[in-house]
PDB file of C-alpha atoms in Angstrom:
ATOM      1  CA  MET A 538      12.461  14.851  -5.981  1.00  0.00           C
ATOM      2  CA  ARG A 539      14.598  13.971  -8.982  1.00  0.00           C
ATOM      3  CA  GLU A 540      16.511  10.708  -8.951  1.00  0.00           C
ATOM      4  CA  LEU A 541      19.420   9.663 -10.690  1.00  0.00           C
ATOM      5  CA  VAL A 542      19.963   6.253 -12.056  1.00  0.00           C
ATOM      6  CA  VAL A 543      22.774   4.606 -10.456  1.00  0.00           C
ATOM      7  CA  SER A 544      23.875   1.120 -11.739  1.00  0.00           C
ATOM      8  CA  HIS A 545      23.296  -1.725  -9.206  1.00  0.00           C
ATOM      9  CA  ARG A 546      26.714  -3.197  -8.001  1.00  0.00           C
ATOM     10  CA  HIS A 547      27.273  -5.721 -10.712  1.00  0.00           C
ATOM     11  CA  PRO A 548      30.270  -6.183 -12.910  1.00  0.00           C
ATOM     12  CA  VAL A 549      28.046  -6.384 -15.973  1.00  0.00           C
ATOM     13  CA  PRO A 550      26.378  -2.834 -16.536  1.00  0.00           C
ATOM     14  CA  GLU A 551      23.635  -4.201 -18.265  1.00  0.00           C
ATOM     15  CA  ILE A 552      22.680  -6.580 -15.514  1.00  0.00           C
ATOM     16  CA  GLY A 553      23.318  -4.097 -12.973  1.00  0.00           C
ATOM     17  CA  ALA A 554      21.030  -1.696 -14.633  1.00  0.00           C
ATOM     18  CA  ALA A 555      17.999  -3.991 -14.803  1.00  0.00           C
ATOM     19  CA  LEU A 556      18.603  -4.882 -11.245  1.00  0.00           C
ATOM     20  CA  TRP A 557      18.644  -1.258 -10.288  1.00  0.00           C
ATOM     21  CA  THR A 558      15.318  -0.733 -12.042  1.00  0.00           C
ATOM     22  CA  LEU A 559      13.808  -3.806 -10.149  1.00  0.00           C
ATOM     23  CA  GLU A 560      15.264  -2.603  -6.808  1.00  0.00           C
ATOM     24  CA  GLU A 561      13.750   0.890  -7.240  1.00  0.00           C
ATOM     25  CA  ALA A 562      10.184  -0.641  -8.200  1.00  0.00           C
ATOM     26  CA  ARG A 563      10.577  -2.478  -5.024  1.00  0.00           C
ATOM     27  CA  ARG A 564      11.613   0.662  -2.975  1.00  0.00           C
ATOM     28  CA  ARG A 565       8.473   2.415  -4.270  1.00  0.00           C
ATOM     29  CA  THR A 566       6.319  -0.686  -3.247  1.00  0.00           C
ATOM     30  CA  HIS A 567       7.671  -0.475   0.289  1.00  0.00           C
ATOM     31  CA  GLU A 568       6.870   3.179   0.111  1.00  0.00           C
ATOM     32  CA  SER A 569       3.374   2.625  -0.919  1.00  0.00           C
ATOM     33  CA  VAL A 570       2.717   0.296   2.021  1.00  0.00           C
ATOM     34  CA  THR A 571       4.164   2.546   4.945  1.00  0.00           C
ATOM     35  CA  GLY A 572       1.796   3.835   7.435  1.00  0.00           C
ATOM     36  CA  LEU A 573      -1.230   2.603   8.934  1.00  0.00           C
ATOM     37  CA  PHE A 574      -4.050   0.843   6.876  1.00  0.00           C
ATOM     38  CA  ASP A 575      -5.611  -2.485   6.710  1.00  0.00           C
ATOM     39  CA  PRO A 576      -4.013  -4.884   4.139  1.00  0.00           C
ATOM     40  CA  ASP A 577      -7.222  -7.200   4.101  1.00  0.00           C
ATOM     41  CA  VAL A 578      -9.774  -4.755   3.297  1.00  0.00           C
ATOM     42  CA  ALA A 579     -10.695  -4.551  -0.497  1.00  0.00           C
ATOM     43  CA  PRO A 580     -13.827  -2.816  -2.121  1.00  0.00           C
ATOM     44  CA  ALA A 581     -16.102  -5.075  -3.920  1.00  0.00           C
ATOM     45  CA  GLY A 582     -14.546  -6.630  -6.976  1.00  0.00           C
ATOM     46  CA  LEU A 583     -10.903  -5.668  -6.033  1.00  0.00           C
ATOM     47  CA  ASN A 584      -8.139  -7.515  -4.467  1.00  0.00           C
ATOM     48  CA  ALA A 585      -7.083  -6.364  -0.939  1.00  0.00           C
ATOM     49  CA  ILE A 586      -3.417  -4.967  -0.583  1.00  0.00           C
ATOM     50  CA  GLY A 587      -2.366  -8.170   1.165  1.00  0.00           C
ATOM     51  CA  THR A 588      -3.553 -10.151  -1.763  1.00  0.00           C
ATOM     52  CA  LEU A 589      -1.623  -7.893  -4.118  1.00  0.00           C
ATOM     53  CA  LEU A 590       1.639  -8.054  -2.149  1.00  0.00           C
ATOM     54  CA  TYR A 591       1.416 -11.949  -2.061  1.00  0.00           C
ATOM     55  CA  HIS A 592       0.754 -12.009  -5.856  1.00  0.00           C
ATOM     56  CA  ILE A 593       4.085  -9.901  -6.517  1.00  0.00           C
ATOM     57  CA  ALA A 594       6.126 -12.051  -4.357  1.00  0.00           C
ATOM     58  CA  ALA A 595       4.735 -15.327  -6.182  1.00  0.00           C
ATOM     59  CA  ILE A 596       4.816 -14.123  -9.494  1.00  0.00           C
ATOM     60  CA  GLU A 597       8.558 -12.985  -8.943  1.00  0.00           C
ATOM     61  CA  LEU A 598       9.460 -16.615  -7.533  1.00  0.00           C
ATOM     62  CA  ASP A 599       7.674 -18.166 -10.408  1.00  0.00           C
ATOM     63  CA  TRP A 600       9.504 -16.104 -13.154  1.00  0.00           C
ATOM     64  CA  LEU A 601      12.841 -16.615 -11.394  1.00  0.00           C
ATOM     65  CA  PHE A 602      12.476 -20.392 -10.998  1.00  0.00           C
ATOM     66  CA  THR A 603      10.452 -21.409 -14.000  1.00  0.00           C
ATOM     67  CA  GLU A 604      11.894 -19.199 -16.759  1.00  0.00           C
ATOM     68  CA  VAL A 605      15.331 -17.883 -15.534  1.00  0.00           C
ATOM     69  CA  ARG A 606      16.813 -21.006 -13.316  1.00  0.00           C
ATOM     70  CA  GLN A 607      14.456 -23.480 -14.785  1.00  0.00           C
ATOM     71  CA  GLU A 608      14.430 -25.388 -11.539  1.00  0.00           C
ATOM     72  CA  ASP A 609      11.707 -26.663  -9.154  1.00  0.00           C
ATOM     73  CA  PHE A 610      10.813 -24.087  -6.222  1.00  0.00           C
ATOM     74  CA  PRO A 611      13.010 -24.615  -3.292  1.00  0.00           C
ATOM     75  CA  ASP A 612      11.385 -26.537  -0.284  1.00  0.00           C
ATOM     76  CA  GLU A 613      11.036 -23.211   1.762  1.00  0.00           C
ATOM     77  CA  ALA A 614       8.786 -21.795  -0.859  1.00  0.00           C
ATOM     78  CA  ALA A 615       5.951 -23.809   0.640  1.00  0.00           C
ATOM     79  CA  ARG A 616       6.250 -21.983   4.086  1.00  0.00           C
ATOM     80  CA  TRP A 617       6.113 -18.471   2.426  1.00  0.00           C
ATOM     81  CA  PHE A 618       3.339 -19.494  -0.231  1.00  0.00           C
ATOM     82  CA  PRO A 619       0.872 -21.698   1.488  1.00  0.00           C
ATOM     83  CA  VAL A 620      -2.125 -20.686  -0.926  1.00  0.00           C
ATOM     84  CA  ASP A 621      -2.279 -21.142  -4.588  1.00  0.00           C
ATOM     85  CA  VAL A 622      -1.774 -17.613  -6.192  1.00  0.00           C
ATOM     86  CA  ARG A 623      -4.905 -18.151  -8.144  1.00  0.00           C
ATOM     87  CA  ASP A 624      -8.373 -19.508  -7.192  1.00  0.00           C
ATOM     88  CA  GLU A 625     -10.614 -21.963  -9.387  1.00  0.00           C
ATOM     89  CA  ALA A 626     -12.042 -18.959 -11.284  1.00  0.00           C
ATOM     90  CA  GLY A 627      -8.540 -17.667 -12.127  1.00  0.00           C
ATOM     91  CA  ARG A 628      -8.836 -14.682  -9.782  1.00  0.00           C
ATOM     92  CA  LEU A 629      -6.139 -13.887  -7.225  1.00  0.00           C
ATOM     93  CA  SER A 630      -6.594 -15.946  -4.314  1.00  0.00           C
ATOM     94  CA  ALA A 631      -7.481 -13.773  -1.283  1.00  0.00           C
ATOM     95  CA  VAL A 632      -4.645 -13.596   1.128  1.00  0.00           C
ATOM     96  CA  VAL A 633      -5.827 -12.395   4.582  1.00  0.00           C
ATOM     97  CA  GLY A 634      -4.665 -12.296   8.229  1.00  0.00           C
ATOM     98  CA  GLU A 635      -1.103 -11.801   7.497  1.00  0.00           C
ATOM     99  CA  THR A 636       0.674  -8.292   8.674  1.00  0.00           C
ATOM    100  CA  VAL A 637       1.986  -5.933   6.295  1.00  0.00           C
ATOM    101  CA  GLN A 638       5.523  -6.926   7.857  1.00  0.00           C
ATOM    102  CA  HIS A 639       4.962 -10.586   6.823  1.00  0.00           C
ATOM    103  CA  HIS A 640       4.125  -9.794   3.202  1.00  0.00           C
ATOM    104  CA  LEU A 641       7.359  -7.555   3.115  1.00  0.00           C
ATOM    105  CA  ASP A 642       9.587 -10.465   4.664  1.00  0.00           C
ATOM    106  CA  ARG A 643       7.938 -12.716   1.963  1.00  0.00           C
ATOM    107  CA  LEU A 644       8.961 -10.272  -0.788  1.00  0.00           C
ATOM    108  CA  GLY A 645      12.367  -9.899   0.818  1.00  0.00           C
ATOM    109  CA  TRP A 646      12.888 -13.627   0.760  1.00  0.00           C
ATOM    110  CA  VAL A 647      12.209 -13.879  -2.904  1.00  0.00           C
ATOM    111  CA  ARG A 648      14.249 -11.057  -3.991  1.00  0.00           C
ATOM    112  CA  ALA A 649      17.352 -12.327  -2.038  1.00  0.00           C
ATOM    113  CA  LEU A 650      16.958 -15.465  -4.055  1.00  0.00           C
ATOM    114  CA  LEU A 651      16.866 -13.300  -7.353  1.00  0.00           C
ATOM    115  CA  LEU A 652      19.650 -11.265  -6.608  1.00  0.00           C
ATOM    116  CA  ASP A 653      21.785 -14.189  -5.572  1.00  0.00           C
ATOM    117  CA  THR A 654      20.870 -15.825  -9.006  1.00  0.00           C
ATOM    118  CA  PHE A 655      21.846 -12.768 -10.991  1.00  0.00           C
ATOM    119  CA  GLU A 656      25.014 -12.106  -8.672  1.00  0.00           C
ATOM    120  CA  HIS A 657      27.481 -14.108 -10.824  1.00  0.00           C
ATOM    121  CA  MET A 658      25.370 -14.163 -14.082  1.00  0.00           C
ATOM    122  CA  THR A 659      27.229 -13.310 -17.324  1.00  0.00           C
ATOM    123  CA  VAL A 660      26.067 -11.034 -20.175  1.00  0.00           C
ATOM    124  CA  ASP A 661      25.787 -14.094 -22.314  1.00  0.00           C
ATOM    125  CA  ASP A 662      23.419 -16.042 -19.815  1.00  0.00           C
ATOM    126  CA  PHE A 663      21.729 -12.904 -19.304  1.00  0.00           C
ATOM    127  CA  VAL A 664      20.575 -12.530 -22.862  1.00  0.00           C
ATOM    128  CA  ARG A 665      20.350 -16.413 -23.464  1.00  0.00           C
ATOM    129  CA  PRO A 666      16.859 -17.383 -24.208  1.00  0.00           C
ATOM    130  CA  ARG A 667      15.304 -20.027 -22.203  1.00  0.00           C
ATOM    131  CA  SER A 668      12.888 -22.324 -24.342  1.00  0.00           C
ATOM    132  CA  LEU A 669       9.657 -23.191 -22.598  1.00  0.00           C
ATOM    133  CA  PRO A 670       6.824 -24.911 -24.337  1.00  0.00           C
ATOM    134  CA  ARG A 671       5.002 -21.947 -25.122  1.00  0.00           C
ATOM    135  CA  TYR A 672       7.609 -19.333 -25.506  1.00  0.00           C
ATOM    136  CA  ASP A 673      11.271 -18.214 -25.216  1.00  0.00           C
ATOM    137  CA  VAL A 674      12.298 -15.577 -22.777  1.00  0.00           C
ATOM    138  CA  THR A 675      15.574 -14.180 -21.609  1.00  0.00           C
ATOM    139  CA  PRO A 676      16.551 -13.205 -17.942  1.00  0.00           C
ATOM    140  CA  GLN A 677      16.902  -9.730 -19.219  1.00  0.00           C
ATOM    141  CA  TRP A 678      13.183  -9.710 -20.414  1.00  0.00           C
ATOM    142  CA  VAL A 679      12.055 -11.204 -17.121  1.00  0.00           C
ATOM    143  CA  LEU A 680      13.671  -8.297 -14.972  1.00  0.00           C
ATOM    144  CA  ALA A 681      12.062  -5.850 -17.213  1.00  0.00           C
ATOM    145  CA  HIS A 682       8.809  -7.682 -16.934  1.00  0.00           C
ATOM    146  CA  LEU A 683       8.947  -7.979 -13.206  1.00  0.00           C
ATOM    147  CA  ALA A 684       9.891  -4.261 -12.728  1.00  0.00           C
ATOM    148  CA  LEU A 685       6.793  -3.347 -14.744  1.00  0.00           C
ATOM    149  CA  HIS A 686       4.495  -6.066 -12.929  1.00  0.00           C
ATOM    150  CA  GLU A 687       5.560  -4.648  -9.714  1.00  0.00           C
ATOM    151  CA  SER A 688       4.905  -0.881 -10.469  1.00  0.00           C
ATOM    152  CA  ASN A 689       1.657  -1.654 -11.916  1.00  0.00           C
ATOM    153  CA  HIS A 690       0.473  -3.278  -8.794  1.00  0.00           C
ATOM    154  CA  LYS A 691       1.991  -0.402  -6.436  1.00  0.00           C
ATOM    155  CA  GLY A 692      -0.190   1.628  -8.510  1.00  0.00           C
ATOM    156  CA  GLN A 693      -3.250  -0.332  -7.445  1.00  0.00           C
ATOM    157  CA  ILE A 694      -1.968  -0.499  -3.784  1.00  0.00           C
ATOM    158  CA  LEU A 695      -1.846   3.387  -3.763  1.00  0.00           C
ATOM    159  CA  THR A 696      -5.453   3.431  -5.087  1.00  0.00           C
ATOM    160  CA  LEU A 697      -6.774   1.037  -2.424  1.00  0.00           C
ATOM    161  CA  ARG A 698      -5.062   3.233   0.207  1.00  0.00           C
ATOM    162  CA  THR A 699      -6.810   6.160  -1.132  1.00  0.00           C
ATOM    163  CA  LEU A 700     -10.285   4.388  -1.266  1.00  0.00           C
ATOM    164  CA  GLN A 701      -9.372   3.392   2.594  1.00  0.00           C
ATOM    165  CA  GLY A 702      -8.794   7.047   3.176  1.00  0.00           C
ATOM    166  CA  ARG A 703      -5.253   6.235   3.652  1.00  0.00           C
ATOM    167  CA  ALA A 704      -3.554   7.835   1.007  1.00  0.00           C
ATOM    168  CA  VAL A 705       0.324   7.984   1.147  1.00  0.00           C
ATOM    169  CA  ARG A 706       1.433  11.409   1.917  1.00  0.00           C
ATOM    170  CA  ARG A 707       4.105  12.751  -0.710  1.00  0.00           C
ATOM    171  CA  ASP A 708       6.442  15.330   0.799  1.00  0.00           C
TER     172      ASP A 708
END
């Protein structure tokens, strides 16, 4: 199937294209978790699908609030993210016992915050660097990074599905 790039509904074409890319990555993530499989199963040394979905959402929230908005997380974040994203050893914390739908709802909650943030952003703000202690970053770069981050983990999810004998069918 061939897909055409269609700009997200945003008055600034550059922002619209970046949001479209991010939304396309999310669509593909959703596609990768359709059908029956266990989100808590992981081969030794690998992360479970549920853990990866939690991580995708947590990282999107972190980049949105720390780098783009430069604000504290909203109070509701504690409900959606009861576990630190990484354990003491620096590995992703295992997130088990949640349904795939709950993971998707978490992803949707974070994405709604992101889309709301970018809805009225000007091109000047989109390319304005945010200075943090270790680096400078623009919202433009953040959206590109988040799309790549999610796409990379979607590949891991598809691999885990295959290892579970639950590969996603391609029609």
